[in-house]
Tab-separated table of C-alpha atoms in Angstrom:
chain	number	residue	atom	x	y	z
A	1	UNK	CA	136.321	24.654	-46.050
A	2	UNK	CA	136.387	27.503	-48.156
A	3	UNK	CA	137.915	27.509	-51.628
A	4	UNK	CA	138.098	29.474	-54.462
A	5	UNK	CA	136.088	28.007	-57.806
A	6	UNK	CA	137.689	30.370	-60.251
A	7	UNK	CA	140.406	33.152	-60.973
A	8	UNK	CA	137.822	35.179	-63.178
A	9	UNK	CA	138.932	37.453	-66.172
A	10	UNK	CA	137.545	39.678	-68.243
A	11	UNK	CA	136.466	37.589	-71.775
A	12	UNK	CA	139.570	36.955	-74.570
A	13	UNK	CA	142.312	37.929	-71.779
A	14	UNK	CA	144.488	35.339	-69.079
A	15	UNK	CA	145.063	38.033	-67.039
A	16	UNK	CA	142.793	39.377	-63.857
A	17	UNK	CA	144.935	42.708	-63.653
A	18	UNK	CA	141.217	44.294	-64.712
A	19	UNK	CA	139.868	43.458	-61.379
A	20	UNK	CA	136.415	41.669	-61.252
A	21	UNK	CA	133.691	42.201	-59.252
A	22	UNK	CA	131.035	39.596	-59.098
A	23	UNK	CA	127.662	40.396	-57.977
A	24	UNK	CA	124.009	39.758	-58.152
A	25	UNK	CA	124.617	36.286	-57.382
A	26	UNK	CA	121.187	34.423	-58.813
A	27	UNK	CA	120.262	30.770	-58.129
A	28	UNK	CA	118.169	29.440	-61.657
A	29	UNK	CA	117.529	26.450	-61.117
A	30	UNK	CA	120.247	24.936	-59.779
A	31	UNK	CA	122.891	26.712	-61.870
A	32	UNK	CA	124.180	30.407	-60.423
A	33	UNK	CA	124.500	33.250	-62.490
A	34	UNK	CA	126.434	36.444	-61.623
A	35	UNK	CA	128.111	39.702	-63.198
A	36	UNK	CA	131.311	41.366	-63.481
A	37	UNK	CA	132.140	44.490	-64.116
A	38	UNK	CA	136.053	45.307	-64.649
A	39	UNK	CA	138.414	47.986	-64.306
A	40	UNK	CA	138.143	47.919	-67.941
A	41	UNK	CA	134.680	49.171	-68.085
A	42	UNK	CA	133.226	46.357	-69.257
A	43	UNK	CA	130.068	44.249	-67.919
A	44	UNK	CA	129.759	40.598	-68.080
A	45	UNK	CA	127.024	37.967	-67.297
A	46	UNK	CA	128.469	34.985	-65.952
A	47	UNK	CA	126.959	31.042	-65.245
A	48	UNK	CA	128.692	27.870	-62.760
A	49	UNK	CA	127.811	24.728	-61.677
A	50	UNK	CA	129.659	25.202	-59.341
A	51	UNK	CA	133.393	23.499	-60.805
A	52	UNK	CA	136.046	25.376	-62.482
A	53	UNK	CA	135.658	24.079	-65.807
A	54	UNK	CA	131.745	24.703	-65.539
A	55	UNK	CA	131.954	28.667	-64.417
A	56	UNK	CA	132.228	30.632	-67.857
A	57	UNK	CA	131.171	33.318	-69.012
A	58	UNK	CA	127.796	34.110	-71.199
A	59	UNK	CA	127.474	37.458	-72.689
A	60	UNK	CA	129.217	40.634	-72.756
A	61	UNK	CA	126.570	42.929	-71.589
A	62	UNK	CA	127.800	46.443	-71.810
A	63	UNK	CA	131.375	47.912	-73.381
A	64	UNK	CA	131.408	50.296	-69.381
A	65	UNK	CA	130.606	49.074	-66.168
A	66	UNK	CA	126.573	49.222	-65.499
A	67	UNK	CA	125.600	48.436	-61.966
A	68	UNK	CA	123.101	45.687	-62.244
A	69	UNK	CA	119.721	46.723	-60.223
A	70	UNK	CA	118.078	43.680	-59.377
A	71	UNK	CA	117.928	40.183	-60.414
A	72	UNK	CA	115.619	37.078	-60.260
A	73	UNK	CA	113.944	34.455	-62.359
A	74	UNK	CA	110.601	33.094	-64.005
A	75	UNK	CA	111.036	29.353	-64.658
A	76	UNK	CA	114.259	27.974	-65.692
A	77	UNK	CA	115.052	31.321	-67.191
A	78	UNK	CA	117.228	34.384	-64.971
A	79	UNK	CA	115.805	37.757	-64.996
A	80	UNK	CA	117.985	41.459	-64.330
A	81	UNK	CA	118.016	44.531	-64.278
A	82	UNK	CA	120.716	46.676	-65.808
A	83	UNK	CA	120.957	50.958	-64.366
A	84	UNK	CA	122.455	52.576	-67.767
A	85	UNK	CA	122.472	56.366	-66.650
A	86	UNK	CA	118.840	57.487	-66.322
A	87	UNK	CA	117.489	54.223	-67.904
A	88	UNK	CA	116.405	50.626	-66.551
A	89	UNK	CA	117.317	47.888	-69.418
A	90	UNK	CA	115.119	44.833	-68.440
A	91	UNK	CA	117.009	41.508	-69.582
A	92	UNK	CA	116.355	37.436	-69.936
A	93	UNK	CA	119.556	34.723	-70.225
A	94	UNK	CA	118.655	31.296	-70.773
A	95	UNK	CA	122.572	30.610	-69.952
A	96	UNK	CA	123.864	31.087	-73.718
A	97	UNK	CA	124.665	34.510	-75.634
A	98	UNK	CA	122.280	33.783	-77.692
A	99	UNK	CA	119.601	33.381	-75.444
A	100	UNK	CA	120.624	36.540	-73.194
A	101	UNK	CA	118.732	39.356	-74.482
A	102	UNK	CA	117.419	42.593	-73.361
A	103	UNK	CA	113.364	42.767	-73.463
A	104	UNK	CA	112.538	46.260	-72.826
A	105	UNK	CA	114.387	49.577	-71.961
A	106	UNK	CA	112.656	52.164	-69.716
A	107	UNK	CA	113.734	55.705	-69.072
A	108	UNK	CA	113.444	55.877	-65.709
A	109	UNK	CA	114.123	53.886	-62.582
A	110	UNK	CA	112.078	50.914	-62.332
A	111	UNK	CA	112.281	47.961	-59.794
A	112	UNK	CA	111.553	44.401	-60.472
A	113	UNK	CA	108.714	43.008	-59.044
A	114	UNK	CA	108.682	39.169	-60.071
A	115	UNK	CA	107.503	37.497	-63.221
A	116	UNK	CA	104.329	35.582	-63.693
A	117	UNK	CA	103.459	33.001	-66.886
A	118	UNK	CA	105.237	34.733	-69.784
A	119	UNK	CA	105.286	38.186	-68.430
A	120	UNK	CA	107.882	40.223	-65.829
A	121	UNK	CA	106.383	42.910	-63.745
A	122	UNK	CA	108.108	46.014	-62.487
A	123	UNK	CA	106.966	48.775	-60.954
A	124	UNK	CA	108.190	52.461	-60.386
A	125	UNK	CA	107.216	55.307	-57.813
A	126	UNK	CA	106.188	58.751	-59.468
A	127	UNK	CA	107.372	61.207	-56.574
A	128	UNK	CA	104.945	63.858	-57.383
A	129	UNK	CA	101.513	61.607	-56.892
A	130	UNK	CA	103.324	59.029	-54.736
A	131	UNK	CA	101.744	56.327	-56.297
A	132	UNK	CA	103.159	53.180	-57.500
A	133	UNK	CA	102.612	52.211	-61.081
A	134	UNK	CA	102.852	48.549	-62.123
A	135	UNK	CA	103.905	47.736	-65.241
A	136	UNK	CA	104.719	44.354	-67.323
A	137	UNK	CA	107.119	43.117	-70.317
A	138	UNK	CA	106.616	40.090	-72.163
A	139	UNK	CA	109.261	37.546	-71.823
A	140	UNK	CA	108.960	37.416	-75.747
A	141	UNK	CA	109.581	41.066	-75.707
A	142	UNK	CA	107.627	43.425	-77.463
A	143	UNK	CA	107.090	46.573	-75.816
A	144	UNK	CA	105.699	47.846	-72.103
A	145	UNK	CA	102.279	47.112	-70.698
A	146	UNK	CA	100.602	49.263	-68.165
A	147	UNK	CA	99.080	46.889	-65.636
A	148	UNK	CA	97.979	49.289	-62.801
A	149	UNK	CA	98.545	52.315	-60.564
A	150	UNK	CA	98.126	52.089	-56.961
A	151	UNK	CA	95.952	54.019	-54.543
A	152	UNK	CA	97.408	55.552	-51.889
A	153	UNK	CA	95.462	57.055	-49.288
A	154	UNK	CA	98.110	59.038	-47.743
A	155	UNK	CA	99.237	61.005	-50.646
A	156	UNK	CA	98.840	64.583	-49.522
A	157	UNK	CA	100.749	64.276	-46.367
A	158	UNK	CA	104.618	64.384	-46.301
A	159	UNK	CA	106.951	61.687	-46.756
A	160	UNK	CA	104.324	59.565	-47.891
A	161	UNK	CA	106.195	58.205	-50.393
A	162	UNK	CA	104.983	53.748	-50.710
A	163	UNK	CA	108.000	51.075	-51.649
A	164	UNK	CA	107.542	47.663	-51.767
A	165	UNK	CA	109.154	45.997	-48.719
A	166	UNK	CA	108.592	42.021	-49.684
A	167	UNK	CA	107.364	39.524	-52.543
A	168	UNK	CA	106.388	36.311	-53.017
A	169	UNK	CA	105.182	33.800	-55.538
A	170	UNK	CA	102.644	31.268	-55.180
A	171	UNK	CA	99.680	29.264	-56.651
A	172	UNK	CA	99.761	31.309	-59.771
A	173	UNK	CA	99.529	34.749	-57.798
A	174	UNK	CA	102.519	37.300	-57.468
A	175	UNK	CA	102.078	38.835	-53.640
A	176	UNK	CA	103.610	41.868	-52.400
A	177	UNK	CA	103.501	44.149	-49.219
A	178	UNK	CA	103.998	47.890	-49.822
A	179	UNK	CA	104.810	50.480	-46.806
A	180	UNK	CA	103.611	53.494	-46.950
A	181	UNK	CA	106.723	56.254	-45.507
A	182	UNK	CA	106.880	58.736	-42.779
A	183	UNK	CA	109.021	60.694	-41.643
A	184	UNK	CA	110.780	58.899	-39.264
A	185	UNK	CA	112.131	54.678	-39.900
A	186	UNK	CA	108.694	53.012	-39.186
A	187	UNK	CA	105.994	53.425	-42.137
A	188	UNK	CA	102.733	54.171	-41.502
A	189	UNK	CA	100.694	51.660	-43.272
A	190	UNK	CA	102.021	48.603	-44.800
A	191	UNK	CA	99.223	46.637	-47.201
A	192	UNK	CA	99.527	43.163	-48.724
A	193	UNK	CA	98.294	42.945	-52.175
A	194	UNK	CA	97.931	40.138	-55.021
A	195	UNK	CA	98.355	40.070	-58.372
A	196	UNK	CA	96.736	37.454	-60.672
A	197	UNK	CA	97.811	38.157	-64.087
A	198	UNK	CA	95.292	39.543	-66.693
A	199	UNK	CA	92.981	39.659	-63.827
A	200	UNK	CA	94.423	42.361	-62.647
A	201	UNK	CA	95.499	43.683	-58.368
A	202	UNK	CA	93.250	43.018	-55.278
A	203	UNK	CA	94.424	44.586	-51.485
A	204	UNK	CA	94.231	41.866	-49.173
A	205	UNK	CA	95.129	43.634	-45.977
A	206	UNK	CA	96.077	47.198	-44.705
A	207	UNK	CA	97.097	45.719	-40.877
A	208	UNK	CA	100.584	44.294	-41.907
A	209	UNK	CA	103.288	45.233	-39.280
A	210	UNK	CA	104.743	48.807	-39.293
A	211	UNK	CA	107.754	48.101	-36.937
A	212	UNK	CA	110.367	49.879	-38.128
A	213	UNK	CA	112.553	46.258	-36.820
A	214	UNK	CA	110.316	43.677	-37.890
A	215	UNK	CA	108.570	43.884	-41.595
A	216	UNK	CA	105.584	40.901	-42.223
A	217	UNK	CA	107.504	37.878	-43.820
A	218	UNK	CA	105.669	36.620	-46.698
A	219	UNK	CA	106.040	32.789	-47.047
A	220	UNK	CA	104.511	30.772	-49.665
A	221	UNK	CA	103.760	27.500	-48.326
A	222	UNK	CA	104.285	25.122	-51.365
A	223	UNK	CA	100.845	23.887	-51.513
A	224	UNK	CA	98.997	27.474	-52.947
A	225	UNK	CA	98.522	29.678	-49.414
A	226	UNK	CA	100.873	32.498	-48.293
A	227	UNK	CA	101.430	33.061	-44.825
A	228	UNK	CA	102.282	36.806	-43.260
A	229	UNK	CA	102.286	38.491	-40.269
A	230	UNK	CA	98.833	41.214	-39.467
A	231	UNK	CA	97.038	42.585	-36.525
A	232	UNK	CA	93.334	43.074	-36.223
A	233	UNK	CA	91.265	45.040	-33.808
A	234	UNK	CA	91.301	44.185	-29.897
A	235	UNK	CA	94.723	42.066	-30.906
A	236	UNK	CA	98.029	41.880	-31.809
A	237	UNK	CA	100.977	40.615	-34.489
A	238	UNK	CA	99.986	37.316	-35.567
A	239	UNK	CA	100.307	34.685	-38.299
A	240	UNK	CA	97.587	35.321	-41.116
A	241	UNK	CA	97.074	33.131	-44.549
A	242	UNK	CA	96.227	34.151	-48.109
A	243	UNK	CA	95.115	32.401	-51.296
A	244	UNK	CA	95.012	35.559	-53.033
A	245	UNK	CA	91.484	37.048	-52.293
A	246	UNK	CA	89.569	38.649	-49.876
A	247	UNK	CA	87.361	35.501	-48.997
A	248	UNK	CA	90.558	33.595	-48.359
A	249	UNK	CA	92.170	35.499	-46.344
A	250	UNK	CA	92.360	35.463	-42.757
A	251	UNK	CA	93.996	35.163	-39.126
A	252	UNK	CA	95.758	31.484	-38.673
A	253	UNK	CA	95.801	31.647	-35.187
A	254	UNK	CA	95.987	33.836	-32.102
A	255	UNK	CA	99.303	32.935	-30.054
A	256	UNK	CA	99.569	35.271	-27.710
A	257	UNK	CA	95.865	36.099	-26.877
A	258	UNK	CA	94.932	39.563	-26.039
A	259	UNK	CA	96.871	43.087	-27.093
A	260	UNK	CA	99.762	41.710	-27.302
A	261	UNK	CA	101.889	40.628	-30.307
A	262	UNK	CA	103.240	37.162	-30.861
A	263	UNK	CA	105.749	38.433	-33.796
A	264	UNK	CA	106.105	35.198	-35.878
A	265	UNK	CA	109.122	34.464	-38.123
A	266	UNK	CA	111.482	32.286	-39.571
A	267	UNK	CA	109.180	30.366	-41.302
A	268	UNK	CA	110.955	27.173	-42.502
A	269	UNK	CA	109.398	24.481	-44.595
A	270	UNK	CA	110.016	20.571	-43.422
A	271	UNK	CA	108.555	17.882	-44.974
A	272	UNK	CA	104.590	18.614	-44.534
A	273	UNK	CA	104.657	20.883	-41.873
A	274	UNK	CA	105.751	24.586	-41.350
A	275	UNK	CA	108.093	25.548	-38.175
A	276	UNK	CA	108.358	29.162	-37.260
A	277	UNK	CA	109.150	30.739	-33.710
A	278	UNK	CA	106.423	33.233	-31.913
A	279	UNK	CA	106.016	34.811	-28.513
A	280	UNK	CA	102.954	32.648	-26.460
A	281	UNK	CA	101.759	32.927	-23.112
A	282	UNK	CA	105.466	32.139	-21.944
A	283	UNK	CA	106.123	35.528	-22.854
A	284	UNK	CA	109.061	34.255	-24.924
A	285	UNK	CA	110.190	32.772	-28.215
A	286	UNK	CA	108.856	29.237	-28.554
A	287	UNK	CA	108.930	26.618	-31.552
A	288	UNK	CA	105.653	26.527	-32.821
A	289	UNK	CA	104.465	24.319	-36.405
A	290	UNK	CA	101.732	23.916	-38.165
A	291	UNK	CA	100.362	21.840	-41.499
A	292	UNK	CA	101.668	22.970	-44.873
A	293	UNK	CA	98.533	21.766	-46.294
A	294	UNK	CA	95.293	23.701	-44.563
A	295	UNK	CA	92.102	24.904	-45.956
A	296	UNK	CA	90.832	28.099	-46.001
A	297	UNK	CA	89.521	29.488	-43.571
A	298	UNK	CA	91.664	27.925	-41.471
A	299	UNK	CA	90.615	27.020	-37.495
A	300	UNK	CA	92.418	28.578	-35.113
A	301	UNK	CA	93.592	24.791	-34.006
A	302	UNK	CA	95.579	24.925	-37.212
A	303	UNK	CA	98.824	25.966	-35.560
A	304	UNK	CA	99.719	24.207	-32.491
């Protein structure tokens, strides 16, 4: 049964006459952080465990209301992203005032992209080149570092313009698929790509779905691989597997042999195998699973 966990106000009043509005819900390690921002203007950061008595409030963040962007986390600490007018304010909370602090303020819009060892990367999308550029903070602070600026191959035609459509972190590696646009709801090109720290980006595919319904899920396993969703020539969708380089990538298995597409999804993560559902040779949905732990290459007997 539902129930409320707490009548929230705005910090040093009993009333909630200001009106809260909590968003950005974050899960950090088992405690949930979230913001407020009254009718008073202001913005607040927010922790629970879940109990009345353990949902308080952490740090005023802003005397007016500032929509917060994004949010996310790199260890046991919560990362977001404040919009302040034209500027991006990049922030850390450990869960006390004191350790909520902003890293880095950019004038411009910037997305996060996730956060690797001690560093958060976001990127941004320059509308006149159409390029992506990938930048990264420390979580010490300290000032921006440019990490990269993607290629796009597309860039003189119209309504090119790439976003990132998914993320994932595993085995050390931040992973992320970025669609290229058209002018219509399907992109044209969607590429996976990995980045490994100081070591810079590598493209790992350029054959990720472009359904305008169905985007590649990117799934890390929990034993270093990350499973998506590609095509290659002569077939269709079907599961692939990453460890973050060209030599270990490659097709998991061929479910639905031929041209067509077996659209895996809902991967889920049970004990030490992986279930997802795919279109076989029933020409239908089916259960399918396969081992968490595989090497790569994989067989195609891996899935079964």
């Amino acid at each position: 049964m539902a129930s409320r966990v707490k009548v929230v106000v705005p910090p040093g009043s009993g009333s909630s006459v200001n009106g809260p509005y909590p968003e950005s819900l974050v899960d950090v390690q088992g405690q949930l952080y979230f913001a407020t921002n009254f009718f008073d203007g202001s913005a607040v950061l927010w922790r629970s465990n879940g109990t009345e008595a353990g949902t308080t409030w952490v740090k005023k963040l802003d005397a007016q209301a500032v929509p917060i962007g994004q949010t996310g986390f790199a260890g046991n600490l919560g990362l977001f992203l404040l919009r302040d007018g034209p500027n991006t304010e990049v922030w850390k909370t450990d869960g006390t005032s004191g350790g909520t602090v902003r890293l880095e303020t950019f004038g411009k819009f910037v997305n996060l992209l996730g956060a690797l060892n001690t560093s958060v990367y976001l990127y941004s999308m320059n509308p006149s080149t159409k390029r992506l550029r990938i930048e990264s903070v420390s979580l010490g602070g300290g000032g921006k570092t440019s990490v990269t600026t993607l290629p796009n191959p597309y860039s003189d035609q119209e309504d090119a313009y790439p976003s990132v459509q998914r993320t994932a972190t595993s085995g050390g590696k931040l992973y992320f698929s970025v669609a290229i646009g058209t002018s219509g709801p399907a992109p044209r090109e969607v590429s996976l790509w990995a980045l490994n720290g100081a070591a810079g980006t590598v493209q790992l595919s350029r054959a990720l779905s472009t359904g305008d319904e169905y985007a590649s899920p990117l799934f890390p396993t929990g034993t270093g691989p990350v499973l998506f969703v590609a095509s290659k020539s002569g077939s269709g969708i079907e599961p692939w597997f990453t460890q973050g380089s060209p030599a270990t990538t490659g097709q998991l298995a061929e479910i639905r042999p031929g041209a067509g597409s077996s659209v895996p999804d809902a991967f889920t993560l049970l004990g030490n195998r992986i279930y997802f559902r795919a279109v076989d040779d029933t020409n239908s949905f089916q259960l399918w699973s396969m081992p968490a732990a595989f090497s790569c290459p994989a067989g195609l007997a891996e899935a079964e």
